[in-house]
Amino acid sequence: MWVTAIKKTDTSSATSGLRRAGALLRSLAPRPSSRLAQLILMANFVALGVLVVGMLALTETRRGLVNAKLDSLRAQGELIANVLAEGASDGAPAPALRNEDARAILRQLYVPEESRVIVFDKGAAIVADSHLLADVFETTQLPPPGAPRPPITESARSLPVQILDALANLLRSSEEREAMGRNLRDEVRQVINGETVAGVRRETDGRRVVSVSLPIQPVRAIVGVVTIESYDLDTLIEAERRALLPFMIIAALVTAMSSLALTVFIARPIRRLARSAREARRAGGRRVTMPDLRSRNDEIGELGVALSDMTEALYDRLDAIESFAADVAHELKNPLTSIRSAVEVLPKAKDAERRDRLLAVIVADVGRLDRLITDISRASRVDAELAREDVSRFDLATLLAELAESYNEAGSLPASIRLDQQVRSALVIGRGDPLGQVFRNLLDNALTFSPEGGEILVSLRRGQMEGRTSLKIHVDDQGPGIPEDNLEAVFDRFYTERPKGAAFGTHSGLGLAISRQIVKAHGGTIIARNRRNQDGDVVGARFTVELPAADAGD
């Protein structure tokens, strides 16, 4: 009896492969902070995963199908070869295959229509053919041994099948391509030489055939060859390819949807940002509102917020430059007006004393202009200098001690400077020269308001600023204090509130404004307030500078 048992496809390897692929995708997945990268990876890997699943399923099914066919054909071939070796070979010292007995045995077997059994003698001549015995189809004379193989008839296969076969042939190894090009005569000769041949080959009409050829061997000598073929592989493969079509359609739809999603969620917002940026460039200083993307919790949202903040900072800088230019023009206009008036009156002065007073006014105003221009130039260079200089870690206590010592050694000052340091380490990260200028401005301001024989106290303490350790520097003087309404205005440009008796025009009013600009560039704050005694009377002013500390210990 012919038993056609087909093994079930083993899908365990495909399942384990899917698990490994899922673990790989999870390991390659971006961190939760990168929402945009997650969207892109998910959109692309879903489409790829659909194809991969389909291809893995098809590959495993085809491999399992071919292996099951080969195992089944090999088992049946061994059974038929043993029967023929016992019942169709003579017992001569040089045994031979009895053709009539071989045909009779083969005629008694049931062979399905999609299968074929061929028996050859040891000369590679056909002894029996199940299709001929069953009168299944017309016979085609096999080419003689050594003759060139007829070309495969491409018209017997459809164009899609030919394309898929060509692609599959490119992926095959050289051994597989050689096996596909082998014909039946080659298999028979290999078996007569003592080999067992099993595999897939192609017929002259283009059909794939799963065949197993085994020797008929009563004892040791080979008396013939039995070949078992199965012709339904192409039909099964075509059905599997049709089963892959839904995966391809789903993958195409997922790809189209992901492309649309990427266009909507990425390309369109970026195009809006680019359009707004071009409008801002062409606006000539007019404020242009950037698209509000703060609701997006991804990189596009961060880009929108960054561009919005950048444009607002640029607009604020333009407004500051415009205001600064107006303030400069106003401050320069006052001494120029005074000089012009003195020059106009000078020729009309009749006595030397009056001319000397007018010349003194001119000299004072020229000096005031010189100081104004110097301070204005310094103020306009602060941002550029802060951007060019490299930050470094340095000890703020050392800087303050050196400043106090240099001022005390200068002599002829109305007040002495005392440093009160209550921390072991005062490391900050910043630029030493600009910060030194801040404290020189504060000390100069304190000396201006300090009485003769007074004392300026510079104290250094630890503090907390926005949840992190900071350093607080207080500069206390013993002057009349600051009007309560002007505690914030003292940091405005060209603000000049001088004590009584001070020479007019000796200060430009830019020192505290420059100091705040430098402190803010270092991430700190500077404020002014009045010091009071127990009775509530003002006993001096205090300027407090707070900077982020570079270390956490005292």
PDB file of N, CA, C and O in Angstrom, residues 306-357:
ATOM      1  N   ALA A 306      11.323  76.546  21.235  1.00  0.00           N
ATOM      2  CA  ALA A 306      12.645  77.170  21.121  1.00  0.00           C
ATOM      3  C   ALA A 306      12.632  78.319  20.115  1.00  0.00           C
ATOM      4  O   ALA A 306      13.198  79.396  20.371  1.00  0.00           O
ATOM      5  N   LEU A 307      11.965  78.120  18.967  1.00  0.00           N
ATOM      6  CA  LEU A 307      11.891  79.193  17.969  1.00  0.00           C
ATOM      7  C   LEU A 307      11.084  80.376  18.499  1.00  0.00           C
ATOM      8  O   LEU A 307      11.440  81.542  18.264  1.00  0.00           O
ATOM      9  N   SER A 308       9.986  80.078  19.213  1.00  0.00           N
ATOM     10  CA  SER A 308       9.181  81.162  19.772  1.00  0.00           C
ATOM     11  C   SER A 308       9.985  81.957  20.802  1.00  0.00           C
ATOM     12  O   SER A 308       9.983  83.202  20.787  1.00  0.00           O
ATOM     13  N   ASP A 309      10.691  81.238  21.686  1.00  0.00           N
ATOM     14  CA  ASP A 309      11.510  81.929  22.688  1.00  0.00           C
ATOM     15  C   ASP A 309      12.639  82.718  22.030  1.00  0.00           C
ATOM     16  O   ASP A 309      12.980  83.824  22.467  1.00  0.00           O
ATOM     17  N   MET A 310      13.220  82.143  20.975  1.00  0.00           N
ATOM     18  CA  MET A 310      14.313  82.831  20.300  1.00  0.00           C
ATOM     19  C   MET A 310      13.829  84.121  19.641  1.00  0.00           C
ATOM     20  O   MET A 310      14.480  85.175  19.756  1.00  0.00           O
ATOM     21  N   THR A 311      12.686  84.060  18.956  1.00  0.00           N
ATOM     22  CA  THR A 311      12.173  85.270  18.309  1.00  0.00           C
ATOM     23  C   THR A 311      11.776  86.320  19.348  1.00  0.00           C
ATOM     24  O   THR A 311      12.003  87.522  19.148  1.00  0.00           O
ATOM     25  N   GLU A 312      11.188  85.865  20.480  1.00  0.00           N
ATOM     26  CA  GLU A 312      10.843  86.830  21.526  1.00  0.00           C
ATOM     27  C   GLU A 312      12.103  87.478  22.094  1.00  0.00           C
ATOM     28  O   GLU A 312      12.124  88.691  22.368  1.00  0.00           O
ATOM     29  N   ALA A 313      13.162  86.663  22.275  1.00  0.00           N
ATOM     30  CA  ALA A 313      14.416  87.233  22.769  1.00  0.00           C
ATOM     31  C   ALA A 313      14.998  88.229  21.770  1.00  0.00           C
ATOM     32  O   ALA A 313      15.529  89.287  22.157  1.00  0.00           O
ATOM     33  N   LEU A 314      14.896  87.920  20.476  1.00  0.00           N
ATOM     34  CA  LEU A 314      15.392  88.854  19.457  1.00  0.00           C
ATOM     35  C   LEU A 314      14.582  90.143  19.454  1.00  0.00           C
ATOM     36  O   LEU A 314      15.146  91.247  19.346  1.00  0.00           O
ATOM     37  N   TYR A 315      13.240  90.012  19.569  1.00  0.00           N
ATOM     38  CA  TYR A 315      12.412  91.218  19.618  1.00  0.00           C
ATOM     39  C   TYR A 315      12.729  92.045  20.857  1.00  0.00           C
ATOM     40  O   TYR A 315      12.788  93.289  20.790  1.00  0.00           O
ATOM     41  N   ASP A 316      12.919  91.360  22.009  1.00  0.00           N
ATOM     42  CA  ASP A 316      13.282  92.096  23.225  1.00  0.00           C
ATOM     43  C   ASP A 316      14.626  92.788  23.066  1.00  0.00           C
ATOM     44  O   ASP A 316      14.822  93.918  23.535  1.00  0.00           O
ATOM     45  N   ARG A 317      15.571  92.104  22.391  1.00  0.00           N
ATOM     46  CA  ARG A 317      16.868  92.724  22.157  1.00  0.00           C
ATOM     47  C   ARG A 317      16.751  93.944  21.243  1.00  0.00           C
ATOM     48  O   ARG A 317      17.401  94.975  21.472  1.00  0.00           O
ATOM     49  N   LEU A 318      15.894  93.846  20.215  1.00  0.00           N
ATOM     50  CA  LEU A 318      15.685  94.996  19.338  1.00  0.00           C
ATOM     51  C   LEU A 318      15.065  96.156  20.110  1.00  0.00           C
ATOM     52  O   LEU A 318      15.464  97.326  19.927  1.00  0.00           O
ATOM     53  N   ASP A 319      14.076  95.839  20.981  1.00  0.00           N
ATOM     54  CA  ASP A 319      13.469  96.905  21.783  1.00  0.00           C
ATOM     55  C   ASP A 319      14.500  97.516  22.731  1.00  0.00           C
ATOM     56  O   ASP A 319      14.514  98.745  22.937  1.00  0.00           O
ATOM     57  N   ALA A 320      15.361  96.653  23.320  1.00  0.00           N
ATOM     58  CA  ALA A 320      16.384  97.170  24.233  1.00  0.00           C
ATOM     59  C   ALA A 320      17.377  98.057  23.490  1.00  0.00           C
ATOM     60  O   ALA A 320      17.807  99.101  24.005  1.00  0.00           O
ATOM     61  N   ILE A 321      17.757  97.638  22.284  1.00  0.00           N
ATOM     62  CA  ILE A 321      18.692  98.454  21.492  1.00  0.00           C
ATOM     63  C   ILE A 321      18.063  99.800  21.138  1.00  0.00           C
ATOM     64  O   ILE A 321      18.721 100.861  21.217  1.00  0.00           O
ATOM     65  N   GLU A 322      16.764  99.756  20.765  1.00  0.00           N
ATOM     66  CA  GLU A 322      16.084 101.007  20.431  1.00  0.00           C
ATOM     67  C   GLU A 322      16.003 101.924  21.654  1.00  0.00           C
ATOM     68  O   GLU A 322      16.264 103.134  21.569  1.00  0.00           O
ATOM     69  N   SER A 323      15.658 101.328  22.820  1.00  0.00           N
ATOM     70  CA  SER A 323      15.587 102.136  24.047  1.00  0.00           C
ATOM     71  C   SER A 323      16.969 102.642  24.446  1.00  0.00           C
ATOM     72  O   SER A 323      17.115 103.802  24.872  1.00  0.00           O
ATOM     73  N   PHE A 324      17.982 101.792  24.291  1.00  0.00           N
ATOM     74  CA  PHE A 324      19.343 102.196  24.636  1.00  0.00           C
ATOM     75  C   PHE A 324      19.810 103.343  23.752  1.00  0.00           C
ATOM     76  O   PHE A 324      20.444 104.301  24.224  1.00  0.00           O
ATOM     77  N   ALA A 325      19.485 103.241  22.454  1.00  0.00           N
ATOM     78  CA  ALA A 325      19.876 104.317  21.546  1.00  0.00           C
ATOM     79  C   ALA A 325      19.203 105.633  21.930  1.00  0.00           C
ATOM     80  O   ALA A 325      19.816 106.722  21.897  1.00  0.00           O
ATOM     81  N   ALA A 326      17.915 105.552  22.325  1.00  0.00           N
ATOM     82  CA  ALA A 326      17.213 106.781  22.738  1.00  0.00           C
ATOM     83  C   ALA A 326      17.819 107.349  24.013  1.00  0.00           C
ATOM     84  O   ALA A 326      18.003 108.583  24.140  1.00  0.00           O
ATOM     85  N   ASP A 327      18.146 106.464  24.977  1.00  0.00           N
ATOM     86  CA  ASP A 327      18.759 106.954  26.220  1.00  0.00           C
ATOM     87  C   ASP A 327      20.130 107.567  25.958  1.00  0.00           C
ATOM     88  O   ASP A 327      20.485 108.605  26.548  1.00  0.00           O
ATOM     89  N   VAL A 328      20.908 106.934  25.083  1.00  0.00           N
ATOM     90  CA  VAL A 328      22.234 107.469  24.759  1.00  0.00           C
ATOM     91  C   VAL A 328      22.115 108.845  24.117  1.00  0.00           C
ATOM     92  O   VAL A 328      22.856 109.784  24.452  1.00  0.00           O
ATOM     93  N   ALA A 329      21.172 108.951  23.172  1.00  0.00           N
ATOM     94  CA  ALA A 329      20.993 110.237  22.499  1.00  0.00           C
ATOM     95  C   ALA A 329      20.595 111.323  23.513  1.00  0.00           C
ATOM     96  O   ALA A 329      21.074 112.468  23.449  1.00  0.00           O
ATOM     97  N   HIS A 330      19.727 110.934  24.471  1.00  0.00           N
ATOM     98  CA  HIS A 330      19.299 111.919  25.470  1.00  0.00           C
ATOM     99  C   HIS A 330      20.457 112.328  26.380  1.00  0.00           C
ATOM    100  O   HIS A 330      20.647 113.526  26.671  1.00  0.00           O
ATOM    101  N   GLU A 331      21.240 111.354  26.844  1.00  0.00           N
ATOM    102  CA  GLU A 331      22.342 111.656  27.748  1.00  0.00           C
ATOM    103  C   GLU A 331      23.440 112.451  27.060  1.00  0.00           C
ATOM    104  O   GLU A 331      24.097 113.295  27.668  1.00  0.00           O
ATOM    105  N   LEU A 332      23.688 112.158  25.792  1.00  0.00           N
ATOM    106  CA  LEU A 332      24.718 112.912  25.067  1.00  0.00           C
ATOM    107  C   LEU A 332      24.248 114.323  24.719  1.00  0.00           C
ATOM    108  O   LEU A 332      25.068 115.243  24.555  1.00  0.00           O
ATOM    109  N   LYS A 333      22.953 114.477  24.592  1.00  0.00           N
ATOM    110  CA  LYS A 333      22.426 115.787  24.195  1.00  0.00           C
ATOM    111  C   LYS A 333      22.610 116.830  25.293  1.00  0.00           C
ATOM    112  O   LYS A 333      22.876 118.015  25.011  1.00  0.00           O
ATOM    113  N   ASN A 334      22.518 116.391  26.566  1.00  0.00           N
ATOM    114  CA  ASN A 334      22.632 117.359  27.670  1.00  0.00           C
ATOM    115  C   ASN A 334      24.007 118.025  27.716  1.00  0.00           C
ATOM    116  O   ASN A 334      24.109 119.270  27.717  1.00  0.00           O
ATOM    117  N   PRO A 335      25.123 117.290  27.760  1.00  0.00           N
ATOM    118  CA  PRO A 335      26.428 117.998  27.778  1.00  0.00           C
ATOM    119  C   PRO A 335      26.710 118.747  26.487  1.00  0.00           C
ATOM    120  O   PRO A 335      27.357 119.806  26.508  1.00  0.00           O
ATOM    121  N   LEU A 336      26.226 118.233  25.373  1.00  0.00           N
ATOM    122  CA  LEU A 336      26.443 118.953  24.116  1.00  0.00           C
ATOM    123  C   LEU A 336      25.699 120.295  24.125  1.00  0.00           C
ATOM    124  O   LEU A 336      26.217 121.317  23.637  1.00  0.00           O
ATOM    125  N   THR A 337      24.490 120.287  24.669  1.00  0.00           N
ATOM    126  CA  THR A 337      23.738 121.544  24.773  1.00  0.00           C
ATOM    127  C   THR A 337      24.450 122.536  25.683  1.00  0.00           C
ATOM    128  O   THR A 337      24.537 123.742  25.396  1.00  0.00           O
ATOM    129  N   SER A 338      24.985 122.001  26.797  1.00  0.00           N
ATOM    130  CA  SER A 338      25.723 122.868  27.729  1.00  0.00           C
ATOM    131  C   SER A 338      26.970 123.439  27.066  1.00  0.00           C
ATOM    132  O   SER A 338      27.276 124.641  27.217  1.00  0.00           O
ATOM    133  N   ILE A 339      27.692 122.597  26.333  1.00  0.00           N
ATOM    134  CA  ILE A 339      28.907 123.072  25.649  1.00  0.00           C
ATOM    135  C   ILE A 339      28.548 124.127  24.612  1.00  0.00           C
ATOM    136  O   ILE A 339      29.228 125.169  24.471  1.00  0.00           O
ATOM    137  N   ARG A 340      27.492 123.882  23.855  1.00  0.00           N
ATOM    138  CA  ARG A 340      27.097 124.855  22.822  1.00  0.00           C
ATOM    139  C   ARG A 340      26.715 126.194  23.446  1.00  0.00           C
ATOM    140  O   ARG A 340      27.084 127.277  22.930  1.00  0.00           O
ATOM    141  N   SER A 341      25.978 126.141  24.555  1.00  0.00           N
ATOM    142  CA  SER A 341      25.595 127.406  25.214  1.00  0.00           C
ATOM    143  C   SER A 341      26.828 128.149  25.716  1.00  0.00           C
ATOM    144  O   SER A 341      26.951 129.380  25.563  1.00  0.00           O
ATOM    145  N   ALA A 342      27.794 127.392  26.322  1.00  0.00           N
ATOM    146  CA  ALA A 342      29.006 128.047  26.825  1.00  0.00           C
ATOM    147  C   ALA A 342      29.815 128.633  25.689  1.00  0.00           C
ATOM    148  O   ALA A 342      30.384 129.738  25.801  1.00  0.00           O
ATOM    149  N   VAL A 343      29.895 127.929  24.573  1.00  0.00           N
ATOM    150  CA  VAL A 343      30.662 128.429  23.426  1.00  0.00           C
ATOM    151  C   VAL A 343      30.008 129.683  22.854  1.00  0.00           C
ATOM    152  O   VAL A 343      30.683 130.637  22.420  1.00  0.00           O
ATOM    153  N   GLU A 344      28.676 129.701  22.836  1.00  0.00           N
ATOM    154  CA  GLU A 344      27.978 130.881  22.308  1.00  0.00           C
ATOM    155  C   GLU A 344      28.155 132.098  23.216  1.00  0.00           C
ATOM    156  O   GLU A 344      28.237 133.232  22.751  1.00  0.00           O
ATOM    157  N   VAL A 345      28.207 131.855  24.534  1.00  0.00           N
ATOM    158  CA  VAL A 345      28.315 132.978  25.477  1.00  0.00           C
ATOM    159  C   VAL A 345      29.763 133.439  25.633  1.00  0.00           C
ATOM    160  O   VAL A 345      30.033 134.615  25.950  1.00  0.00           O
ATOM    161  N   LEU A 346      30.709 132.513  25.392  1.00  0.00           N
ATOM    162  CA  LEU A 346      32.116 132.831  25.646  1.00  0.00           C
ATOM    163  C   LEU A 346      32.600 134.088  24.918  1.00  0.00           C
ATOM    164  O   LEU A 346      33.272 134.943  25.536  1.00  0.00           O
ATOM    165  N   PRO A 347      32.301 134.300  23.634  1.00  0.00           N
ATOM    166  CA  PRO A 347      32.798 135.527  22.988  1.00  0.00           C
ATOM    167  C   PRO A 347      32.225 136.809  23.594  1.00  0.00           C
ATOM    168  O   PRO A 347      32.806 137.891  23.471  1.00  0.00           O
ATOM    169  N   LYS A 348      31.056 136.689  24.258  1.00  0.00           N
ATOM    170  CA  LYS A 348      30.419 137.889  24.813  1.00  0.00           C
ATOM    171  C   LYS A 348      30.887 138.190  26.232  1.00  0.00           C
ATOM    172  O   LYS A 348      30.493 139.201  26.815  1.00  0.00           O
ATOM    173  N   ALA A 349      31.678 137.278  26.831  1.00  0.00           N
ATOM    174  CA  ALA A 349      32.156 137.508  28.200  1.00  0.00           C
ATOM    175  C   ALA A 349      33.161 138.655  28.214  1.00  0.00           C
ATOM    176  O   ALA A 349      34.114 138.664  27.422  1.00  0.00           O
ATOM    177  N   LYS A 350      32.963 139.594  29.142  1.00  0.00           N
ATOM    178  CA  LYS A 350      33.796 140.782  29.139  1.00  0.00           C
ATOM    179  C   LYS A 350      34.951 140.677  30.118  1.00  0.00           C
ATOM    180  O   LYS A 350      35.984 141.295  29.932  1.00  0.00           O
ATOM    181  N   ASP A 351      34.811 139.894  31.186  1.00  0.00           N
ATOM    182  CA  ASP A 351      35.903 139.794  32.143  1.00  0.00           C
ATOM    183  C   ASP A 351      36.494 138.391  32.122  1.00  0.00           C
ATOM    184  O   ASP A 351      35.891 137.419  31.659  1.00  0.00           O
ATOM    185  N   ALA A 352      37.715 138.264  32.665  1.00  0.00           N
ATOM    186  CA  ALA A 352      38.436 136.998  32.657  1.00  0.00           C
ATOM    187  C   ALA A 352      37.793 135.970  33.565  1.00  0.00           C
ATOM    188  O   ALA A 352      37.795 134.754  33.274  1.00  0.00           O
ATOM    189  N   GLU A 353      37.235 136.404  34.681  1.00  0.00           N
ATOM    190  CA  GLU A 353      36.622 135.445  35.619  1.00  0.00           C
ATOM    191  C   GLU A 353      35.450 134.714  34.973  1.00  0.00           C
ATOM    192  O   GLU A 353      35.299 133.496  35.124  1.00  0.00           O
ATOM    193  N   ARG A 354      34.637 135.468  34.252  1.00  0.00           N
ATOM    194  CA  ARG A 354      33.496 134.832  33.593  1.00  0.00           C
ATOM    195  C   ARG A 354      33.951 133.878  32.501  1.00  0.00           C
ATOM    196  O   ARG A 354      33.405 132.802  32.328  1.00  0.00           O
ATOM    197  N   ARG A 355      34.971 134.289  31.756  1.00  0.00           N
ATOM    198  CA  ARG A 355      35.480 133.387  30.706  1.00  0.00           C
ATOM    199  C   ARG A 355      36.046 132.116  31.332  1.00  0.00           C
ATOM    200  O   ARG A 355      35.877 131.021  30.796  1.00  0.00           O
ATOM    201  N   ASP A 356      36.724 132.254  32.485  1.00  0.00           N
ATOM    202  CA  ASP A 356      37.276 131.050  33.138  1.00  0.00           C
ATOM    203  C   ASP A 356      36.152 130.101  33.574  1.00  0.00           C
ATOM    204  O   ASP A 356      36.287 128.878  33.471  1.00  0.00           O
ATOM    205  N   ARG A 357      35.050 130.672  34.075  1.00  0.00           N
ATOM    206  CA  ARG A 357      33.935 129.819  34.482  1.00  0.00           C
ATOM    207  C   ARG A 357      33.338 129.088  33.281  1.00  0.00           C
ATOM    208  O   ARG A 357      33.014 127.914  33.351  1.00  0.00           O
TER     209      ARG A 357
END
